PDB file of C-alpha atoms in Angstrom:
ATOM      1  CA  MET A   3     -92.357  74.096 -15.440  1.00 58.00           C
ATOM      2  CA  PRO A   4     -91.907  71.641 -12.265  1.00 61.00           C
ATOM      3  CA  PHE A   5     -92.825  73.122  -8.481  1.00 70.00           C
ATOM      4  CA  HIS A   6     -90.211  71.033  -6.842  1.00 73.00           C
ATOM      5  CA  PRO A   7     -86.769  72.514  -6.160  1.00 75.00           C
ATOM      6  CA  HIS A   8     -85.611  68.871  -7.258  1.00 73.00           C
ATOM      7  CA  ALA A   9     -86.946  68.954 -10.505  1.00 77.00           C
ATOM      8  CA  GLN A  10     -86.079  71.629 -11.819  1.00 81.00           C
ATOM      9  CA  PRO A  11     -84.244  70.686 -15.103  1.00 84.00           C
ATOM     10  CA  ASN A  12     -80.684  72.430 -14.265  1.00 87.00           C
ATOM     11  CA  PHE A  13     -77.009  71.115 -14.213  1.00 90.00           C
ATOM     12  CA  ARG A  14     -77.202  70.376 -10.407  1.00 86.00           C
ATOM     13  CA  ASN A  15     -80.192  68.355 -10.140  1.00 84.00           C
ATOM     14  CA  MET A  16     -79.094  66.567 -13.777  1.00 88.00           C
ATOM     15  CA  VAL A  17     -75.733  65.826 -13.415  1.00 91.00           C
ATOM     16  CA  ILE A  18     -74.254  66.523  -9.645  1.00 90.00           C
ATOM     17  CA  ARG A  19     -77.400  65.228  -7.584  1.00 86.00           C
ATOM     18  CA  PRO A  20     -76.887  61.671  -9.681  1.00 87.00           C
ATOM     19  CA  MET A  21     -73.496  61.582  -9.198  1.00 90.00           C
ATOM     20  CA  TRP A  22     -73.814  62.108  -5.586  1.00 87.00           C
ATOM     21  CA  MET A  23     -76.330  59.295  -5.348  1.00 83.00           C
ATOM     22  CA  ALA A  24     -74.679  56.967  -7.028  1.00 84.00           C
ATOM     23  CA  LEU A  25     -71.388  57.711  -4.674  1.00 87.00           C
ATOM     24  CA  LYS A  26     -73.302  57.640  -1.767  1.00 83.00           C
ATOM     25  CA  ALA A  27     -74.960  53.513  -2.986  1.00 78.00           C
ATOM     26  CA  ALA A  28     -71.211  52.940  -3.333  1.00 80.00           C
ATOM     27  CA  LEU A  29     -69.917  54.359  -0.057  1.00 81.00           C
ATOM     28  CA  ARG A  30     -72.432  51.943   1.899  1.00 75.00           C
ATOM     29  CA  THR A  31     -71.000  48.906   0.752  1.00 72.00           C
ATOM     30  CA  ILE A  32     -67.565  49.283   2.411  1.00 76.00           C
ATOM     31  CA  PRO A  33     -67.275  48.038   5.863  1.00 69.00           C
ATOM     32  CA  TYR A  34     -67.652  50.776   8.645  1.00 73.00           C
ATOM     33  CA  VAL A  35     -67.906  53.936   6.540  1.00 78.00           C
ATOM     34  CA  GLY A  36     -71.189  52.464   5.307  1.00 73.00           C
ATOM     35  CA  SER A  37     -73.262  53.304   8.617  1.00 72.00           C
ATOM     36  CA  HIS A  38     -72.022  56.980   9.184  1.00 78.00           C
ATOM     37  CA  ARG A  39     -74.100  58.755   9.683  1.00 80.00           C
ATOM     38  CA  PHE A  40     -74.222  61.451   6.347  1.00 81.00           C
ATOM     39  CA  LEU A  41     -75.238  57.897   4.692  1.00 80.00           C
ATOM     40  CA  ALA A  42     -78.475  56.910   6.666  1.00 77.00           C
ATOM     41  CA  ALA A  43     -80.754  59.569   4.878  1.00 78.00           C
ATOM     42  CA  HIS A  44     -81.556  60.809   2.120  1.00 74.00           C
ATOM     43  CA  GLY A  45     -81.833  64.803   2.257  1.00 72.00           C
ATOM     44  CA  THR A  46     -84.036  65.536   4.814  1.00 75.00           C
ATOM     45  CA  SER A  47     -85.903  61.663   4.811  1.00 75.00           C
ATOM     46  CA  ALA A  48     -85.879  60.125   8.018  1.00 77.00           C
ATOM     47  CA  PRO A  49     -83.052  57.407   8.677  1.00 75.00           C
ATOM     48  CA  TYR A  50     -83.377  54.197   6.470  1.00 69.00           C
ATOM     49  CA  HIS A  51     -79.643  53.100   5.830  1.00 68.00           C
ATOM     50  CA  ALA A  52     -78.043  50.483   8.216  1.00 65.00           C
ATOM     51  CA  GLN A  53     -80.772  50.931  10.733  1.00 64.00           C
ATOM     52  CA  GLU A  54     -82.065  47.809  12.847  1.00 60.00           C
ATOM     53  CA  ALA A  55     -84.745  45.603  11.373  1.00 58.00           C
ATOM     54  CA  GLN A  56     -86.714  43.132  13.365  1.00 63.00           C
ATOM     55  CA  MET A  57     -86.896  40.374  10.447  1.00 63.00           C
ATOM     56  CA  ILE A  58     -88.644  37.908  12.568  1.00 69.00           C
ATOM     57  CA  ASP A  59     -91.374  37.089  14.409  1.00 75.00           C
ATOM     58  CA  GLU A  60     -91.409  35.840  18.469  1.00 81.00           C
ATOM     59  CA  GLY A  61     -92.949  32.891  17.629  1.00 81.00           C
ATOM     60  CA  THR A  62     -90.559  31.865  14.816  1.00 78.00           C
ATOM     61  CA  ALA A  63     -87.287  33.312  16.818  1.00 78.00           C
ATOM     62  CA  ALA A  64     -88.087  31.077  19.447  1.00 82.00           C
ATOM     63  CA  ARG A  65     -88.224  27.886  17.261  1.00 79.00           C
ATOM     64  CA  ILE A  66     -85.359  28.282  15.489  1.00 77.00           C
ATOM     65  CA  GLY A  67     -83.293  29.700  18.219  1.00 79.00           C
ATOM     66  CA  GLU A  68     -80.538  31.992  18.992  1.00 76.00           C
ATOM     67  CA  ASN A  69     -77.737  30.635  17.322  1.00 76.00           C
ATOM     68  CA  HIS A  70     -79.078  29.807  14.177  1.00 71.00           C
ATOM     69  CA  PRO A  71     -77.359  32.736  11.021  1.00 64.00           C
ATOM     70  CA  SER A  72     -80.546  34.134  10.044  1.00 62.00           C
ATOM     71  CA  VAL A  73     -80.799  35.648  14.270  1.00 66.00           C
ATOM     72  CA  GLY A  74     -79.552  38.889  14.632  1.00 64.00           C
ATOM     73  CA  GLN A  75     -78.252  39.734  11.495  1.00 58.00           C
ATOM     74  CA  ARG A  76     -78.688  42.402   8.921  1.00 55.00           C
ATOM     75  CA  TYR A  77     -79.166  41.796   4.922  1.00 49.00           C
ATOM     76  CA  ALA A  78     -77.821  42.868   1.961  1.00 46.00           C
ATOM     77  CA  VAL A  79     -78.946  43.088  -2.171  1.00 44.00           C
ATOM     78  CA  ASP A  80     -76.180  40.429  -2.606  1.00 43.00           C
ATOM     79  CA  ARG A  81     -74.374  39.406   0.486  1.00 45.00           C
ATOM     80  CA  GLU A  82     -75.608  38.967   4.139  1.00 45.00           C
ATOM     81  CA  THR A  83     -73.327  40.528   6.911  1.00 49.00           C
ATOM     82  CA  SER A  84     -71.255  39.061   9.945  1.00 51.00           C
ATOM     83  CA  SER A  85     -71.461  39.545  13.433  1.00 50.00           C
ATOM     84  CA  ILE A  86     -67.916  40.852  13.374  1.00 52.00           C
ATOM     85  CA  VAL A  87     -69.480  43.870  10.532  1.00 52.00           C
ATOM     86  CA  PRO A  88     -73.534  43.709  11.179  1.00 50.00           C
ATOM     87  CA  TYR A  89     -74.366  47.242   9.768  1.00 49.00           C
ATOM     88  CA  ILE A  90     -72.840  47.096   6.068  1.00 47.00           C
ATOM     89  CA  GLU A  91     -75.963  47.021   4.043  1.00 47.00           C
ATOM     90  CA  ARG A  92     -79.982  48.602   4.263  1.00 44.00           C
ATOM     91  CA  PRO A  93     -82.361  45.003   4.920  1.00 43.00           C
ATOM     92  CA  VAL A  94     -84.120  44.595   1.645  1.00 44.00           C
ATOM     93  CA  THR A  95     -83.450  41.062   1.106  1.00 43.00           C
ATOM     94  CA  VAL A  96     -85.863  39.703   3.405  1.00 41.00           C
ATOM     95  CA  MET A  97     -87.709  42.586   4.294  1.00 43.00           C
ATOM     96  CA  TYR A  98     -88.990  42.721   0.766  1.00 42.00           C
ATOM     97  CA  PRO A  99     -89.427  39.149  -1.278  1.00 42.00           C
ATOM     98  CA  TYR A 100     -92.405  39.886  -3.217  1.00 39.00           C
ATOM     99  CA  GLU A 101     -90.585  42.357  -5.014  1.00 38.00           C
ATOM    100  CA  ARG A 102     -90.708  42.841  -8.569  1.00 40.00           C
ATOM    101  CA  LEU A 103     -91.237  39.018  -9.841  1.00 40.00           C
ATOM    102  CA  GLU A 104     -91.427  38.463 -13.243  1.00 43.00           C
ATOM    103  CA  ASP A 105     -94.133  38.820 -14.966  1.00 44.00           C
ATOM    104  CA  LEU A 106     -93.309  35.872 -17.792  1.00 41.00           C
ATOM    105  CA  GLU A 107     -93.071  32.590 -16.580  1.00 44.00           C
ATOM    106  CA  PRO A 108     -92.657  33.008 -12.758  1.00 50.00           C
ATOM    107  CA  TRP A 109     -92.430  29.526 -11.980  1.00 51.00           C
ATOM    108  CA  LEU A 110     -89.098  29.303 -13.672  1.00 49.00           C
ATOM    109  CA  PHE A 111     -88.042  32.875 -12.191  1.00 50.00           C
ATOM    110  CA  VAL A 112     -84.993  33.121  -9.703  1.00 54.00           C
ATOM    111  CA  PRO A 113     -84.917  36.031  -8.096  1.00 53.00           C
ATOM    112  CA  GLY A 114     -82.148  37.660  -7.977  1.00 55.00           C
ATOM    113  CA  ASN A 115     -82.148  37.772  -3.943  1.00 55.00           C
ATOM    114  CA  TYR A 116     -82.339  34.250  -3.967  1.00 58.00           C
ATOM    115  CA  ASN A 117     -79.659  31.575  -3.911  1.00 59.00           C
ATOM    116  CA  GLY A 118     -82.616  28.554  -5.441  1.00 63.00           C
ATOM    117  CA  ARG A 119     -85.927  27.796  -6.705  1.00 66.00           C
ATOM    118  CA  ILE A 120     -87.932  25.768  -4.905  1.00 74.00           C
ATOM    119  CA  GLY A 121     -89.076  22.027  -5.977  1.00 78.00           C
ATOM    120  CA  VAL A 122     -92.276  20.255  -5.362  1.00 84.00           C
ATOM    121  CA  ILE A 123     -92.123  16.899  -6.808  1.00 84.00           C
ATOM    122  CA  TRP A 124     -96.099  16.799  -6.462  1.00 80.00           C
ATOM    123  CA  GLU A 125     -97.017  12.942  -7.326  1.00 82.00           C
ATOM    124  CA  THR A 126     -94.478  12.159  -4.111  1.00 85.00           C
ATOM    125  CA  CYS A 127     -95.824  14.910  -1.828  1.00 84.00           C
ATOM    126  CA  THR A 128     -97.811  13.872   1.528  1.00 81.00           C
ATOM    127  CA  ALA A 129     -98.583  17.891   2.705  1.00 81.00           C
ATOM    128  CA  CYS A 130     -96.551  16.745   5.723  1.00 85.00           C
ATOM    129  CA  LYS A 131     -95.424  20.228   6.378  1.00 86.00           C
ATOM    130  CA  ALA A 132     -92.368  18.912   7.625  1.00 88.00           C
ATOM    131  CA  CYS A 133     -90.777  21.007   5.116  1.00 87.00           C
ATOM    132  CA  VAL A 134     -92.878  24.084   6.979  1.00 86.00           C
ATOM    133  CA  LYS A 135     -91.937  23.183  10.408  1.00 86.00           C
ATOM    134  CA  ALA A 136     -88.222  23.342   8.971  1.00 86.00           C
ATOM    135  CA  CYS A 137     -88.065  26.281   7.127  1.00 83.00           C
ATOM    136  CA  PRO A 138     -85.610  29.161   9.069  1.00 79.00           C
ATOM    137  CA  ASN A 139     -87.181  31.950   7.776  1.00 76.00           C
ATOM    138  CA  SER A 140     -90.963  30.908   7.309  1.00 79.00           C
ATOM    139  CA  CYS A 141     -90.782  31.340   3.999  1.00 79.00           C
ATOM    140  CA  LEU A 142     -93.188  28.458   3.169  1.00 84.00           C
ATOM    141  CA  HIS A 143     -96.637  27.357   3.971  1.00 82.00           C
ATOM    142  CA  MET A 144     -98.819  24.859   2.991  1.00 83.00           C
ATOM    143  CA  GLU A 145    -102.608  24.240   3.222  1.00 77.00           C
ATOM    144  CA  SER A 146    -104.564  21.065   2.942  1.00 70.00           C
ATOM    145  CA  GLU A 147    -107.427  20.784   0.212  1.00 67.00           C
ATOM    146  CA  THR A 148    -110.276  18.482  -0.491  1.00 62.00           C
ATOM    147  CA  ARG A 149    -110.015  16.223  -3.256  1.00 61.00           C
ATOM    148  CA  VAL A 150    -113.098  16.275  -4.994  1.00 60.00           C
ATOM    149  CA  ASN A 151    -113.423  16.210  -8.909  1.00 50.00           C
ATOM    150  CA  VAL A 152    -115.047  19.369 -10.490  1.00 51.00           C
ATOM    151  CA  LEU A 153    -114.448  19.389 -13.365  1.00 42.00           C
ATOM    152  CA  ASP A 154    -116.670  16.457 -14.582  1.00 49.00           C
ATOM    153  CA  THR A 155    -119.448  18.733 -13.140  1.00 53.00           C
ATOM    154  CA  THR A 156    -123.085  17.674 -14.323  1.00 55.00           C
ATOM    155  CA  GLU A 157    -125.259  19.902 -17.586  1.00 62.00           C
ATOM    156  CA  ASP A 158    -128.122  22.074 -16.592  1.00 65.00           C
ATOM    157  CA  GLY A 159    -131.044  20.109 -15.933  1.00 66.00           C
ATOM    158  CA  ASP A 160    -129.036  16.499 -15.011  1.00 64.00           C
ATOM    159  CA  GLU A 161    -129.993  14.683 -11.762  1.00 62.00           C
ATOM    160  CA  TRP A 162    -127.149  16.092  -9.616  1.00 59.00           C
ATOM    161  CA  ASP A 163    -126.691  19.508 -11.559  1.00 59.00           C
ATOM    162  CA  GLY A 164    -123.640  21.646  -9.861  1.00 56.00           C
ATOM    163  CA  MET A 165    -123.423  18.951  -7.117  1.00 54.00           C
ATOM    164  CA  GLY A 166    -120.472  16.670  -9.289  1.00 52.00           C
ATOM    165  CA  SER A 167    -120.925  13.636 -11.590  1.00 55.00           C
ATOM    166  CA  GLU A 168    -121.280  10.942  -8.852  1.00 66.00           C
ATOM    167  CA  LEU A 169    -122.913  11.265  -5.339  1.00 70.00           C
ATOM    168  CA  GLU A 170    -122.322   8.895  -2.528  1.00 75.00           C
ATOM    169  CA  VAL A 171    -122.550   8.722   1.071  1.00 79.00           C
ATOM    170  CA  GLY A 172    -119.213   9.595   2.620  1.00 75.00           C
ATOM    171  CA  GLY A 173    -118.082  10.867  -0.470  1.00 76.00           C
ATOM    172  CA  MET A 174    -117.628  14.691  -1.357  1.00 77.00           C
ATOM    173  CA  ALA A 175    -119.645  17.288  -3.177  1.00 77.00           C
ATOM    174  CA  ALA A 176    -119.276  20.388  -5.655  1.00 77.00           C
ATOM    175  CA  ARG A 177    -121.345  23.249  -6.115  1.00 77.00           C
ATOM    176  CA  ARG A 178    -119.955  26.553  -7.633  1.00 77.00           C
ATOM    177  CA  ASN A 179    -120.532  29.612  -5.590  1.00 80.00           C
ATOM    178  CA  GLU A 180    -120.999  33.357  -6.605  1.00 83.00           C
ATOM    179  CA  VAL A 181    -116.295  33.962  -6.816  1.00 83.00           C
ATOM    180  CA  ASP A 182    -115.683  35.721  -9.841  1.00 83.00           C
ATOM    181  CA  ASN A 183    -111.866  35.751 -10.278  1.00 82.00           C
ATOM    182  CA  SER A 184    -112.054  37.295 -13.561  1.00 82.00           C
ATOM    183  CA  ASP A 185    -110.251  40.346 -11.946  1.00 83.00           C
ATOM    184  CA  TYR A 186    -107.684  38.338  -9.978  1.00 81.00           C
ATOM    185  CA  ASN A 187    -104.068  38.515 -11.054  1.00 78.00           C
ATOM    186  CA  LEU A 188    -101.934  35.521 -10.700  1.00 72.00           C
ATOM    187  CA  MET A 189     -98.619  37.668 -11.453  1.00 71.00           C
ATOM    188  CA  LEU A 190     -99.562  40.481  -9.174  1.00 74.00           C
ATOM    189  CA  GLU A 191    -101.587  39.049  -6.294  1.00 74.00           C
ATOM    190  CA  HIS A 192    -100.030  37.694  -2.818  1.00 73.00           C
ATOM    191  CA  ASN A 193    -103.023  36.171  -1.535  1.00 76.00           C
ATOM    192  CA  ALA A 194    -104.080  32.512  -3.082  1.00 77.00           C
ATOM    193  CA  VAL A 195    -106.517  32.549  -5.454  1.00 80.00           C
ATOM    194  CA  PRO A 196    -110.336  32.738  -4.110  1.00 80.00           C
ATOM    195  CA  GLN A 197    -111.999  29.280  -4.273  1.00 79.00           C
ATOM    196  CA  GLU A 198    -114.582  29.357  -6.599  1.00 80.00           C
ATOM    197  CA  TYR A 199    -116.280  26.205  -5.867  1.00 80.00           C
ATOM    198  CA  ASP A 200    -117.859  25.086  -2.206  1.00 80.00           C
ATOM    199  CA  PHE A 201    -117.054  21.696  -0.984  1.00 81.00           C
ATOM    200  CA  GLY A 202    -119.090  19.537   1.494  1.00 80.00           C
ATOM    201  CA  SER A 203    -119.223  15.727   2.794  1.00 81.00           C
ATOM    202  CA  VAL A 204    -122.436  13.604   1.334  1.00 82.00           C
ATOM    203  CA  ILE A 205    -124.134  12.492   4.907  1.00 84.00           C
ATOM    204  CA  ASP A 206    -126.939  10.789   3.313  1.00 85.00           C
ATOM    205  CA  ILE A 207    -129.544  10.130  -0.197  1.00 81.00           C
ATOM    206  CA  THR A 208    -132.138   9.310  -0.078  1.00 82.00           C
ATOM    207  CA  GLY A 209    -134.594   9.596  -3.504  1.00 77.00           C
ATOM    208  CA  ASP A 210    -133.544  12.038  -5.558  1.00 73.00           C
ATOM    209  CA  THR A 211    -132.204  13.909  -2.174  1.00 78.00           C
ATOM    210  CA  ALA A 212    -128.868  14.056  -1.407  1.00 77.00           C
ATOM    211  CA  THR A 213    -127.824  15.780   2.508  1.00 83.00           C
ATOM    212  CA  VAL A 214    -124.709  17.123   2.123  1.00 81.00           C
ATOM    213  CA  ARG A 215    -122.358  18.754   5.049  1.00 83.00           C
ATOM    214  CA  TRP A 216    -121.153  21.862   3.580  1.00 81.00           C
ATOM    215  CA  ASP A 217    -117.459  22.688   4.781  1.00 77.00           C
ATOM    216  CA  GLY A 218    -118.536  26.438   5.561  1.00 70.00           C
ATOM    217  CA  GLY A 219    -121.933  25.826   7.180  1.00 66.00           C
ATOM    218  CA  GLY A 220    -125.379  24.775   6.006  1.00 57.00           C
TER     219      GLY A 220
END
């Protein structure tokens, strides 16, 4: 049998409490009523509903200004509060943007808390980062990538094994490192995929010896 009193299979826990929790969730959507103290928490837990939350950092606030619509608001699951009624809902939309992403074809999935999907035309994008600077919620980021063909690396025993198919002074070189991404889950990880190659600039080629300045040093 369960030890916790709320886990006992009785009429109170299986009927009354679920109905009361559903009623509280509905009452929280009503202006003025939703901010009442008895709706701010669940049982003896700390208050979490209709609490003040700092959604952006000081740098972002200084960049977008005090009059931006995203400043001084609280966010609901499906609506944005106004300056007249700024306390309707628990702030969940902005605080948890990566929760419960679709596992199947995530690049085509539009989460329910968003109004659209981000699309990039790779052929015309120049990585100017203007979109990153203009985003009021700082939800975009961009990293500069070293462009070098690592798919045509030579076979074992060849002259430039592990350094790329063609080397020239002033060009780029690539070599496989010891990073193993076999356990990396693209659907669940929030961080970028670790680089499996080291990149560097070829500064000199003398005979069979190439001098390379690797980006990570060495």
